[in-house]
Amino acid sequence: MCTKPDMIPKCLWLIVLVGLCITGNLSLDCNLLNVHLRRVTLQNLRLLSSMSNSFPRECLKENKDFELPQEILSHTQTVKRGLREAFYEVSIQAFHIFSQYTFEPTWKLKHLNQIQMGLDKQLEYLEQCLQEEENENADVKEAAMKYSGAQGPQVHNLELRRYFNKMHNFLKEKKYSHCAWDIVQVEIRRCIYYFYQFTALLRRK
Amino acid sequence: MLALLGATALVLVAGTPWVLPAAGGGINLNCSQNLEVNIIDDNVTLKWNRRDESVRNTTFSADYEKPETDNWIRLPGCQHVTGTECSFSLPVLNVFKEIKFRVRAEQGITSSWCEVISITPFAKAQIGPPGVHLEAEDTAIIVKLSSPGTKDSIIWALEGSSFLYSLVIWKNSSSVERRTKNVYPRDTIYELSPETTYCLKVKAEILVLRKVGVYSPVYCINTTVENKIPRPENLDVSVKNQRYVLKWDHAFANVTFRVQWLHAFAKRNPGSHLYQWKQITDCENITTTQCVFPQNLFLRGIYYLRVQASDGNNSSFWSEEKRFDIEIISIIHPPIINVKSTSDSLRIYMDAPQDSENEPVNQHVPLSYEIILWKNTSNAERKILENNRDFTIPHLQPLTVYCLKARAHLVDKKQNKSSIFSDAVCEKTKPGNSSKSWLIAGICLGLFALIAVVYFVKVLQKAITYVFFPSLKPSSNIDKVRTLLFFVNV
């Protein structure tokens, strides 16, 4: 778990590098959706926080460092769409992890349902925007891709998937114990939090 | 001495065949030139070329190396093959890291490693066809899709919720009218004709990776005979007096209805235990085409609702699923317009409307606004679309009365809703030359101020001179006094 302070910036760096350059003009709908995306994301963060408020002390010794790889630092060709895509990936992977949670007690399940509802809404907003852009800017995107190298978004997504893969493997290894779930939840919350900070960048243009 | 030399020579000659292959560099066998890897779902195919066609009795074997290890592991199904390709199932490994493949050509006991290729399996993988299962109704087809690859797929282990499916459907008789639709893994295609053969194919894709899969094979199915009892139609949900009211249409009398609900997010993951339609107990066995249920049943989130009619023996198919978003459910009220005018523009702010009970309506709904603007004197209307609540209409004429009315639209495309137009608000723009006249006044004032300052400085100068630099010449009065005193003293 990222209890060490130097671990926290690693997720931050991923987002920083994905969101450094803000270019392009997006449809107004996306700008409006961003406002609501931020609101929904904040709600989800609050939910996730309240769920992991009672983090049991005995789970601390099972800490795991799901370090985000530093190689992402070398990719500076970042577009607003890249940040949105990365956030979409994070949301989908978080949703996927939570949909495998099948624990009692029922109060936790109810809470979990709310998180899934929230993430679903988050995904709706992101999908609407991404699909619209896909249709609108098909030509612009192709030109941009040729210029910056088609590897760009693929590499981001590999890094993100490696990160979530570590969480999946951790859960399997610990046989989906309560501690393992709590640790993974906190990690997901931390990651979504940094993306939340960067959705502010999406708003500015 | 000679015997020693002889023995050494013998050993050397005899040992060469074993020594050289161990070094592995000497023999130049028919090595592959181009090693190609193709991955579709979990199936990997390695292809290579023979350089020399004439040499027979060459077999090939392939190995792979996991990331960050130094072990080359044999690939089952790729050992001692005679052809130039082999297929195998992806072994258990981290598909997001680079792995290496190598192929070796063998002739008898001699062999050499020829080609090493390293790839990241996930980046290289292509999406195969999804699994399709269909169920026919009279005017609809229920589609159940399973993700590409097997259930324990290694390559798509993290993609449980990532796949987006696209479906193409057409009537078997006329392949011209094709309809393409984005579908969930469990979805229904409506608006079909009964007793008709429809054919469809589906492909999966991962949106942000720009990975598009191959289409499934074409599946054809016949829709059934028209059901005796039609489905309920035109579901609509609204809020009234702290309760939800679901209304629908149904042509028949003497039928009972029941209503079910589902979490919307379950549609993303229909394999999970959460994909379970549940009854609304207040809406079971009801005879009216409307149902009222308390608001605390659904406090937050998005749901789907469906209704079924039954006459005791037979029941209809389920109605079209109605999307029910708690945040959006209330009636969209027209905004309250606040206007501030300048000489050539109007600054507009859309205030939150209030509902009939004078409580502010839910502000969290994403809305866009449509504004109609016209001059009071003419009928020519101008339509403006805005996404923000606070904006300016520029380039207007000064000292003119402009009127405007507005209505709000839901941004959410899945629920097409808008409010009625608000009442018209009129405002007069300010005089245009105001800035010019201020400028002239300013200049005049400046001039006056300059004159006043100059005068003041002059006065000040006089006073200073008087106080600090007095003239030495006495006044004429003193001369008279002096003359008088002179005459007195004498």
XYZ file of C-alpha atoms in Angstrom:
695
model
C 0.000 0.000 0.000
C 1.176 3.481 -0.665
C 1.546 4.597 2.913
C 4.961 5.971 2.209
C 4.722 9.601 1.177
C 7.034 9.137 -1.766
C 4.674 6.622 -3.312
C 1.820 9.085 -3.587
C 3.426 11.242 -6.292
C 3.822 8.233 -8.543
C 0.146 8.105 -9.367
C 0.316 11.872 -9.574
C 3.081 11.749 -12.162
C 1.059 9.465 -14.358
C -1.695 11.999 -14.434
C 0.640 14.980 -14.753
C 2.268 13.589 -17.816
C -0.965 12.538 -19.370
C -2.446 15.964 -18.839
C 0.474 18.306 -19.463
C -0.408 19.715 -22.860
C -3.862 20.990 -23.391
C -4.612 21.470 -27.029
C -7.474 21.128 -29.369
C -10.963 22.401 -29.124
C -13.577 19.996 -27.932
C -17.283 20.219 -28.366
C -19.071 22.311 -25.814
C -20.983 19.284 -24.636
C -17.777 17.805 -23.345
C -17.001 20.923 -21.379
C -20.377 20.799 -19.751
C -20.080 17.085 -19.126
C -16.745 17.719 -17.435
C -18.409 19.844 -14.806
C -20.732 17.014 -13.972
C -17.967 14.481 -14.271
C -16.102 16.305 -11.544
C -19.155 16.385 -9.372
C -19.839 12.670 -9.800
C -16.175 11.816 -9.230
C -16.148 13.786 -6.000
C -19.241 11.924 -4.841
C -17.544 8.625 -5.621
C -14.443 9.647 -3.722
C -16.533 10.490 -0.682
C -18.219 7.106 -0.917
C -14.909 5.306 -1.221
C -13.529 7.257 1.738
C -16.449 6.416 3.970
C -16.128 2.775 3.030
C -12.510 2.550 4.055
C -12.812 4.646 7.170
C -12.611 1.633 9.383
C -9.356 0.258 8.058
C -8.383 -2.542 10.425
C -4.946 -2.291 11.959
C -4.079 -5.912 11.332
C -4.271 -5.273 7.603
C -1.445 -2.772 7.689
C 1.147 -5.507 7.765
C -0.144 -6.800 4.413
C 0.756 -3.537 2.727
C 1.530 -3.748 -0.921
C 3.198 -1.177 -3.076
C 1.277 -1.057 -6.342
C 3.796 1.364 -7.725
C 2.868 3.121 -10.887
C 5.736 2.740 -13.324
C 7.973 5.749 -13.791
C 8.501 5.115 -17.517
C 5.373 7.094 -18.211
C 7.441 10.207 -17.469
C 9.051 10.037 -20.868
C 5.805 10.549 -22.723
C 5.101 14.222 -22.967
C 2.857 14.198 -25.985
C -0.292 14.540 -24.054
C -3.585 15.836 -25.232
C -6.743 16.576 -23.365
C -8.245 13.542 -24.979
C -5.367 11.433 -23.644
C -6.196 12.509 -20.112
C -9.843 11.752 -20.615
C -9.008 8.356 -22.105
C -6.728 7.522 -19.202
C -9.421 8.525 -16.737
C -11.857 6.344 -18.647
C -9.479 3.399 -18.349
C -9.039 3.957 -14.642
C -12.815 4.144 -14.150
C -13.466 1.000 -16.148
C -10.782 -0.976 -14.368
C -12.015 0.237 -10.993
C -15.557 -0.768 -11.960
C -14.316 -4.179 -13.035
C -12.530 -4.768 -9.745
C -15.543 -3.741 -7.711
C -17.885 -5.929 -9.725
C -15.946 -8.943 -8.473
C -16.622 -8.069 -4.862
C -19.087 -10.533 -3.465
C -18.816 -10.058 0.220
C -21.255 -9.849 3.065
C -22.107 -7.937 5.260
C -25.060 -6.338 3.538
C -24.265 -2.815 4.622
C -21.005 -3.089 2.745
C -22.774 -4.469 -0.299
C -25.186 -1.561 -0.304
C -22.274 0.825 -0.133
C -20.610 -1.081 -2.919
C -23.727 -0.770 -5.059
C -23.580 2.952 -4.628
C -19.953 3.045 -5.707
C -20.791 0.986 -8.757
C -23.694 3.301 -9.559
C -21.379 6.258 -9.215
C -18.663 4.721 -11.368
C -21.264 3.764 -13.956
C -22.392 7.375 -14.142
C -18.793 8.532 -14.380
C -18.289 6.109 -17.261
C -21.454 7.327 -18.988
C -20.182 10.893 -19.024
C -16.758 9.854 -20.262
C -18.164 7.533 -22.921
C -20.542 10.138 -24.280
C -17.706 12.573 -24.658
C -15.198 10.118 -26.093
C -17.633 8.730 -28.622
C -18.639 12.193 -29.746
C -15.042 13.193 -30.218
C -14.350 9.950 -32.022
C -16.980 10.868 -34.579
C -16.149 14.548 -34.843
C -12.394 14.644 -34.893
C -11.587 11.484 -36.773
C -9.429 13.309 -39.322
C -7.752 15.644 -36.884
C -6.923 12.730 -34.667
C -5.383 10.709 -37.444
C -3.114 13.567 -38.363
C -2.165 14.093 -34.750
C -1.478 10.430 -34.278
C 0.829 10.361 -37.303
C 2.677 13.335 -35.936
C 3.101 12.147 -32.413
C 3.467 8.497 -33.150
C 0.670 6.029 -32.832
C 2.255 4.480 -29.790
C 1.117 7.222 -27.458
C -2.241 6.220 -26.037
C -1.394 2.518 -26.260
C 1.557 2.906 -23.949
C -0.417 4.848 -21.352
C -3.000 2.125 -21.296
C -0.415 -0.618 -20.907
C 1.024 1.152 -17.894
C -2.407 1.531 -16.395
C -3.250 -2.083 -17.053
C -0.032 -3.259 -15.459
C -0.956 -1.241 -12.413
C -4.404 -2.778 -12.158
C -3.026 -6.206 -12.977
C -0.918 -5.952 -9.851
C -4.070 -5.324 -7.858
C -5.832 -8.315 -9.424
C -2.865 -10.557 -8.715
C -2.676 -9.281 -5.158
C -6.323 -10.117 -4.591
C -5.871 -13.599 -6.039
C -2.726 -14.192 -4.039
C -4.412 -13.172 -0.802
C -7.442 -15.245 -1.772
C -9.730 -12.210 -1.782
C -9.398 -11.693 1.954
C -10.990 -8.732 3.670
C -7.618 -7.115 4.183
C -6.717 -7.484 0.535
C -9.994 -5.835 -0.504
C -9.506 -2.970 1.899
C -5.998 -2.330 0.642
C -7.111 -2.381 -2.987
C -10.000 -0.035 -2.235
C -7.706 2.521 -0.690
C -5.401 2.301 -3.680
C -8.251 2.844 -6.129
C -9.478 5.781 -4.139
C -6.026 7.348 -4.213
C -5.740 6.946 -7.957
C -9.205 8.359 -8.687
C -8.388 11.249 -6.398
C -5.423 12.288 -8.524
C -7.492 12.040 -11.660
C -10.076 14.198 -9.956
C -7.424 16.860 -9.456
C -6.619 16.752 -13.116
C -10.154 16.973 -14.387
C -9.660 20.590 -13.356
C -7.245 20.825 -16.263
C -9.992 19.603 -18.538
C -12.163 22.473 -17.448
C -9.771 25.253 -18.184
C -9.937 25.119 -21.937
C 55.781 -38.032 -27.145
C 54.444 -39.111 -30.476
C 51.786 -41.176 -28.735
C 50.710 -38.133 -26.757
C 50.421 -36.061 -29.908
C 48.507 -38.810 -31.584
C 46.154 -39.138 -28.680
C 45.527 -35.414 -28.547
C 44.829 -35.323 -32.270
C 42.430 -38.217 -31.908
C 40.604 -36.506 -29.089
C 40.403 -33.275 -31.036
C 39.046 -34.956 -34.121
C 36.605 -37.012 -32.166
C 35.530 -34.144 -29.972
C 34.796 -31.617 -32.703
C 31.294 -32.715 -33.582
C 30.226 -32.332 -29.960
C 32.140 -29.140 -29.320
C 30.887 -27.160 -32.238
C 27.144 -27.571 -31.718
C 27.590 -26.640 -28.089
C 29.105 -23.357 -29.188
C 26.058 -23.043 -31.380
C 27.451 -20.725 -33.955
C 29.106 -22.761 -36.534
C 26.293 -24.576 -38.313
C 24.289 -22.481 -40.666
C 21.029 -24.325 -40.990
C 17.864 -23.273 -42.703
C 17.152 -20.396 -40.382
C 13.955 -18.477 -40.416
C 14.168 -14.979 -41.769
C 10.923 -13.499 -40.621
C 9.403 -14.646 -37.408
C 5.822 -13.473 -37.154
C 3.540 -13.637 -34.176
C -0.228 -13.397 -34.469
C -2.443 -13.343 -31.442
C -6.224 -13.577 -31.580
C -7.730 -13.876 -28.116
C -5.630 -16.572 -26.419
C -4.514 -18.286 -29.619
C -0.971 -17.553 -30.656
C 0.410 -18.466 -34.044
C 4.103 -18.361 -34.829
C 5.171 -18.247 -38.464
C 8.617 -18.422 -39.941
C 10.252 -19.004 -43.295
C 12.574 -21.686 -44.463
C 15.570 -20.224 -46.162
C 16.531 -23.273 -48.102
C 13.678 -25.333 -49.487
C 15.752 -28.227 -50.666
C 16.958 -29.469 -47.323
C 14.498 -31.947 -45.886
C 14.401 -33.540 -42.507
C 14.441 -30.170 -40.817
C 12.158 -29.762 -37.888
C 11.507 -26.654 -35.865
C 10.915 -26.077 -32.186
C 9.901 -22.933 -30.419
C 10.466 -21.635 -26.895
C 9.404 -18.571 -24.995
C 10.979 -16.586 -22.215
C 8.999 -14.893 -19.510
C 9.856 -11.320 -18.644
C 12.608 -10.799 -16.084
C 13.643 -14.431 -16.110
C 16.397 -16.217 -17.935
C 14.544 -19.440 -18.527
C 13.497 -20.437 -21.948
C 10.419 -22.630 -21.687
C 9.332 -25.067 -24.326
C 6.102 -24.308 -26.093
C 3.797 -27.306 -26.245
C 2.528 -27.919 -29.726
C 5.598 -26.279 -31.172
C 8.167 -28.975 -30.700
C 9.718 -30.689 -33.702
C 7.165 -29.447 -36.204
C 7.860 -29.973 -39.858
C 5.866 -27.063 -41.205
C 6.667 -23.378 -40.913
C 4.060 -22.423 -38.377
C 2.630 -23.607 -35.120
C -0.221 -22.603 -32.859
C -0.634 -22.791 -29.162
C -2.649 -21.352 -26.343
C -1.140 -18.413 -24.507
C 0.643 -19.675 -21.408
C 0.037 -18.123 -18.018
C 2.124 -14.998 -17.884
C 1.890 -11.240 -17.497
C 0.513 -10.163 -20.870
C 1.395 -6.521 -20.282
C 5.115 -7.137 -20.290
C 7.403 -8.068 -23.149
C 8.055 -11.718 -23.754
C 10.480 -13.310 -26.164
C 9.936 -16.116 -28.639
C 12.610 -18.057 -30.428
C 12.558 -20.740 -33.068
C 15.270 -23.249 -33.710
C 15.801 -25.396 -36.734
C 16.919 -28.949 -36.107
C 18.579 -31.387 -38.414
C 19.282 -34.663 -36.734
C 21.148 -33.830 -33.600
C 22.365 -30.447 -34.779
C 20.350 -27.340 -34.216
C 20.743 -23.639 -33.870
C 18.589 -20.883 -32.572
C 17.604 -18.621 -35.365
C 15.310 -15.867 -34.463
C 14.281 -14.068 -31.399
C 11.282 -11.781 -31.378
C 9.980 -9.880 -28.419
C 6.456 -8.568 -28.184
C 4.017 -7.393 -25.597
C 1.140 -9.839 -25.966
C -1.610 -7.426 -24.990
C -0.478 -4.791 -27.474
C -0.251 -7.313 -30.279
C -3.461 -9.173 -29.539
C -6.490 -8.825 -31.738
C -10.008 -9.159 -30.476
C -11.785 -12.244 -31.700
C -15.507 -12.632 -32.260
C -17.820 -12.469 -29.243
C -20.083 -15.366 -28.398
C -23.675 -14.756 -29.459
C -26.832 -16.291 -28.038
C -30.221 -15.179 -29.312
C -33.762 -15.472 -28.066
C -36.636 -14.504 -30.309
C -39.769 -12.655 -29.265
C -42.481 -11.399 -31.530
C -41.291 -7.848 -32.143
C -37.892 -8.110 -30.528
C -34.781 -10.234 -30.274
C -32.953 -10.694 -26.980
C -29.212 -10.752 -27.511
C -26.856 -12.309 -24.981
C -23.205 -11.775 -25.740
C -20.201 -13.335 -24.105
C -16.849 -11.630 -24.289
C -14.298 -12.768 -26.857
C -12.029 -15.606 -25.797
C -12.815 -18.109 -23.116
C -14.055 -17.373 -19.638
C -10.585 -17.856 -18.154
C -8.931 -15.875 -20.875
C -5.454 -14.778 -19.933
C -5.212 -11.947 -22.396
C -8.615 -10.413 -21.623
C -8.472 -10.990 -17.889
C -8.863 -7.277 -17.132
C -11.380 -6.542 -19.855
C -14.494 -7.806 -18.127
C -16.146 -4.410 -18.383
C -14.090 -2.896 -21.191
C -15.690 -4.399 -24.255
C -18.195 -2.347 -26.195
C -20.285 -4.281 -28.652
C -21.588 -3.162 -31.995
C -24.333 -5.093 -33.730
C -25.549 -5.054 -37.326
C -28.995 -6.453 -38.035
C -30.952 -6.835 -41.235
C -33.905 -8.712 -42.629
C -32.865 -11.850 -44.397
C -34.953 -10.900 -47.377
C -33.457 -7.468 -47.968
C -29.886 -7.022 -46.870
C -30.002 -3.392 -47.910
C -31.684 -2.029 -44.796
C -28.989 -2.598 -42.243
C -29.217 -1.172 -38.815
C -26.110 -0.714 -36.679
C -26.478 -0.363 -32.963
C -24.250 -0.248 -29.910
C -25.453 -2.885 -27.503
C -24.762 -3.983 -23.964
C -23.728 -7.597 -23.378
C -27.382 -8.294 -22.527
C -29.648 -6.235 -24.683
C -32.795 -6.316 -26.755
C -33.450 -5.135 -30.297
C -36.977 -3.779 -30.594
C -39.174 -2.571 -33.432
C -39.007 -5.733 -35.454
C -41.736 -7.486 -37.378
C -43.150 -10.803 -36.210
C -42.587 -13.985 -38.173
C -39.631 -12.602 -40.066
C -36.119 -13.917 -40.375
C -33.503 -11.535 -39.137
C -29.774 -11.960 -39.436
C -27.145 -10.239 -37.359
C -23.457 -10.148 -36.565
C -21.624 -8.593 -33.639
C -18.143 -7.289 -33.013
C -16.424 -6.207 -29.837
C -14.080 -3.292 -29.363
C -12.083 -1.578 -26.680
C -12.759 2.087 -27.133
C -9.659 3.941 -26.030
C -7.202 1.381 -27.344
C -8.725 1.666 -30.796
C -8.773 -2.100 -30.898
C -11.646 -3.306 -33.013
C -12.428 -6.980 -33.136
C -13.571 -9.178 -35.977
C -17.242 -9.730 -36.580
C -18.832 -12.894 -35.332
C -20.311 -15.221 -37.896
C -23.780 -14.247 -39.080
C -26.606 -15.627 -36.959
C -30.155 -15.767 -38.274
C -33.296 -16.241 -36.233
C -37.035 -16.115 -36.841
C -39.181 -13.830 -34.747
C -42.198 -15.587 -33.295
C -45.868 -15.224 -34.034
C -47.402 -12.083 -32.637
C -48.209 -12.596 -29.013
C -51.892 -12.586 -27.996
C -51.233 -9.937 -25.391
C -49.169 -6.998 -26.621
C -46.337 -5.530 -24.581
C -46.986 -2.438 -22.504
C -45.653 0.637 -24.272
C -44.552 4.220 -23.697
C -43.323 3.892 -20.166
C -42.896 7.201 -18.445
C -41.770 8.004 -14.921
C -42.437 11.215 -13.065
C -42.440 12.531 -9.529
C -45.539 13.643 -7.686
C -45.939 14.372 -4.004
C -42.752 12.658 -2.951
C -43.629 9.513 -4.854
C -42.725 8.104 -8.235
C -45.460 7.521 -10.761
C -44.835 5.048 -13.594
C -47.351 5.216 -16.413
C -47.678 3.123 -19.539
C -50.092 2.317 -22.317
C -51.832 -0.923 -22.910
C -54.667 -1.659 -25.288
C -56.398 -4.410 -23.353
C -58.715 -4.273 -20.380
C -58.878 -7.130 -17.870
C -55.173 -7.612 -17.576
C -52.913 -7.331 -14.571
C -49.466 -5.860 -14.645
C -46.266 -6.281 -12.764
C -43.204 -4.048 -12.694
C -39.574 -5.006 -12.257
C -36.428 -2.961 -11.769
C -32.695 -3.435 -12.303
C -29.546 -1.494 -11.420
C -28.329 0.212 -14.583
C -24.692 -0.611 -13.891
C -25.495 -4.325 -13.951
C -25.896 -4.021 -17.706
C -22.161 -3.519 -17.988
C -21.538 -6.825 -16.315
C -24.466 -9.167 -16.919
C -22.536 -12.234 -15.863
C -22.482 -11.042 -12.282
C -24.997 -11.995 -9.645
C -26.222 -8.415 -9.649
C -27.965 -8.843 -12.963
C -31.283 -9.771 -11.410
C -34.575 -8.123 -12.171
C -36.442 -7.527 -8.930
C -40.135 -6.985 -8.258
C -41.571 -3.740 -7.004
C -44.082 -4.989 -4.481
C -46.326 -1.942 -4.797
C -46.691 -2.754 -8.451
C -47.661 -6.393 -8.465
C -50.940 -7.602 -9.890
C -52.252 -4.118 -10.518
C -55.051 -3.458 -12.929
C -54.452 0.194 -13.817
C -51.871 1.318 -16.341
C -50.030 3.252 -13.723
C -48.203 2.435 -10.565
C -47.163 4.588 -7.655
C -44.252 3.646 -5.453
C -42.490 5.487 -2.662
C -39.447 7.592 -3.299
C -37.334 5.904 -0.664
C -37.216 2.737 -2.765
C -34.849 4.467 -5.176
C -32.877 7.167 -3.476
C -29.892 7.517 -5.804
C -28.581 6.139 -9.029
C -29.835 4.921 -12.358
C -32.228 2.032 -12.862
C -34.176 0.286 -15.580
C -37.880 -0.501 -15.273
C -40.007 -2.923 -17.263
C -43.654 -3.917 -17.231
C -45.403 -7.118 -18.190
C -49.108 -7.716 -18.766
C -50.886 -10.939 -17.944
C -54.457 -12.182 -18.169
C -54.024 -15.097 -15.824
C -53.092 -17.748 -18.358
C -50.901 -15.956 -20.810
C -48.528 -13.102 -20.358
C -47.053 -10.606 -22.734
C -43.403 -10.129 -23.446
C -41.654 -7.568 -21.298
C -42.025 -3.964 -22.347
C -39.111 -1.911 -23.588
C -36.849 -1.164 -20.667
C -37.216 2.371 -19.433
C -34.140 4.144 -18.152
C -34.831 5.832 -14.871
C -32.271 8.322 -13.601
C -33.147 9.700 -10.174
C -31.325 12.939 -10.776
C -33.085 13.688 -14.005
C -36.501 12.389 -13.186
C -38.164 15.585 -12.166
C -39.763 17.823 -14.748
C -37.320 20.182 -16.332
C -38.467 23.646 -15.349
C -37.798 26.726 -17.424
C -34.951 28.859 -16.098
C -35.358 32.238 -14.444
C -33.543 34.845 -16.526
C -31.498 37.631 -14.946
C -30.364 40.339 -17.354
C -27.886 43.164 -16.990
C -27.340 45.528 -19.869
C -24.419 47.535 -21.154
C -24.328 49.676 -24.242
C -23.714 46.899 -26.745
C -24.326 43.653 -24.921
C -26.550 41.881 -22.471
C -25.141 39.865 -19.611
C -27.438 36.934 -18.861
C -27.538 34.656 -15.877
C -29.850 31.621 -15.761
C -31.071 31.159 -12.255
C -32.276 27.860 -10.866
C -35.979 27.483 -11.356
C -38.298 26.749 -8.507
C -40.980 24.160 -8.640
C -44.555 24.571 -7.581
C -43.729 24.236 -3.921
C -41.155 27.035 -4.203
C -38.268 24.756 -3.503
C -35.188 25.008 -5.705
C -35.118 22.251 -8.249
C -32.237 19.785 -8.336
C -29.324 21.783 -9.632
C -27.142 18.869 -10.530
C -28.746 18.025 -13.805
C -26.594 18.826 -16.829
C -28.568 21.335 -18.850
C -28.030 23.360 -21.961
C -30.092 26.433 -22.809
C -31.846 27.592 -25.928
C -32.446 31.351 -25.998
C -34.691 33.226 -28.426
C -33.775 36.891 -28.764
C -35.688 39.601 -30.609
C -35.961 43.374 -30.706
C -39.108 44.693 -29.182
C -39.974 46.534 -32.374
C -39.501 43.702 -34.838
C -40.442 40.069 -35.176
C -37.070 38.806 -36.344
C -35.943 36.167 -33.859
C -32.429 34.971 -33.249
C -31.738 31.578 -31.705
C -28.749 31.153 -29.425
C -27.582 27.915 -27.833
C -25.526 28.080 -24.675
C -24.100 25.530 -22.301
C -23.216 27.837 -19.468
C -25.595 29.513 -17.085
C -23.652 32.770 -17.185
C -22.939 34.305 -20.582
C -23.011 37.496 -22.634
C -24.793 38.303 -25.869
C -22.516 40.738 -27.682
C -22.812 43.011 -30.702
C -26.144 44.583 -29.858
C -27.373 48.056 -30.638
C -27.396 50.632 -27.868
C -30.598 52.232 -26.597
C -32.715 49.379 -27.958
C -35.180 47.207 -26.120
C -34.354 43.532 -26.526
C -36.573 40.728 -25.313
C -35.629 37.135 -24.726
C -37.086 33.857 -23.549
C -35.258 30.631 -22.799
C -35.761 26.962 -22.226
C -33.538 24.261 -20.785
C -32.566 21.012 -22.525
C -31.178 17.883 -20.956
C -27.635 17.254 -22.093
C -27.986 13.534 -21.418
C -28.765 12.136 -24.836
C -30.384 9.009 -23.520
C -33.264 10.982 -22.062
C -34.542 13.555 -24.466
C -36.251 16.154 -22.310
C -36.684 19.892 -22.330
C -38.630 22.488 -20.447
C -41.248 24.886 -21.739
C -40.142 28.398 -22.625
C -39.776 30.819 -19.785
C -41.649 34.099 -19.771
C -40.130 36.806 -21.942
C -37.842 39.297 -20.245
C -37.120 42.637 -21.878
C -34.239 44.998 -21.215
C -33.061 48.211 -22.803
C -29.421 48.578 -23.738
C -27.566 51.602 -22.419
C -26.709 54.681 -24.514
C -23.931 54.003 -26.911
C -21.982 57.246 -26.804
C -21.689 57.148 -23.089
C -18.056 56.261 -23.290
C -17.328 59.061 -25.740
C -19.067 61.700 -23.649
C -17.233 60.542 -20.594
C -14.042 60.991 -22.511
C -14.901 64.550 -23.523
C -15.982 65.419 -20.018
C -12.799 63.936 -18.757
C -10.692 66.035 -21.065
C -12.512 69.245 -20.106
C -12.139 68.429 -16.500
C -8.503 67.791 -17.075
C -8.045 71.175 -18.717
C -9.811 72.958 -15.898
C -7.761 71.127 -13.423
C -4.604 72.114 -15.266
C -5.556 75.812 -15.228
C -6.449 75.625 -11.574
C -3.176 73.997 -10.782
C -1.197 76.610 -12.674
C -3.022 79.414 -10.857
C -2.494 77.760 -7.544
C 1.168 77.312 -8.230
C 1.489 80.962 -9.081
C -0.177 82.027 -5.862
C 2.026 79.668 -3.937
C 5.079 81.017 -5.583
C 4.136 84.555 -4.625
C 3.575 83.565 -1.040
C 6.859 81.716 -0.809
C 8.743 84.588 -2.321
C 7.066 86.931 0.107
C 7.903 84.829 3.139
C 11.350 83.542 2.354
C 12.811 86.049 -0.018
C 11.512 89.445 1.041
C 12.659 92.490 -0.906
C 15.159 94.675 0.993
C 13.662 97.920 -0.040
C 11.733 99.408 2.819
C 8.307 100.696 2.154
C 7.676 104.383 1.369
C 5.949 104.906 4.712
C 9.158 104.332 6.585
C 10.812 107.026 4.515
C 8.176 109.476 5.684
C 8.595 108.414 9.323
C 12.351 108.663 9.097
C 12.069 112.181 7.674
C 9.689 113.086 10.508
C 12.013 111.575 13.175
C 14.965 113.353 11.648
C 13.162 116.632 11.893
C 12.020 115.855 15.485
C 15.492 114.973 16.759
C 17.062 117.983 15.315
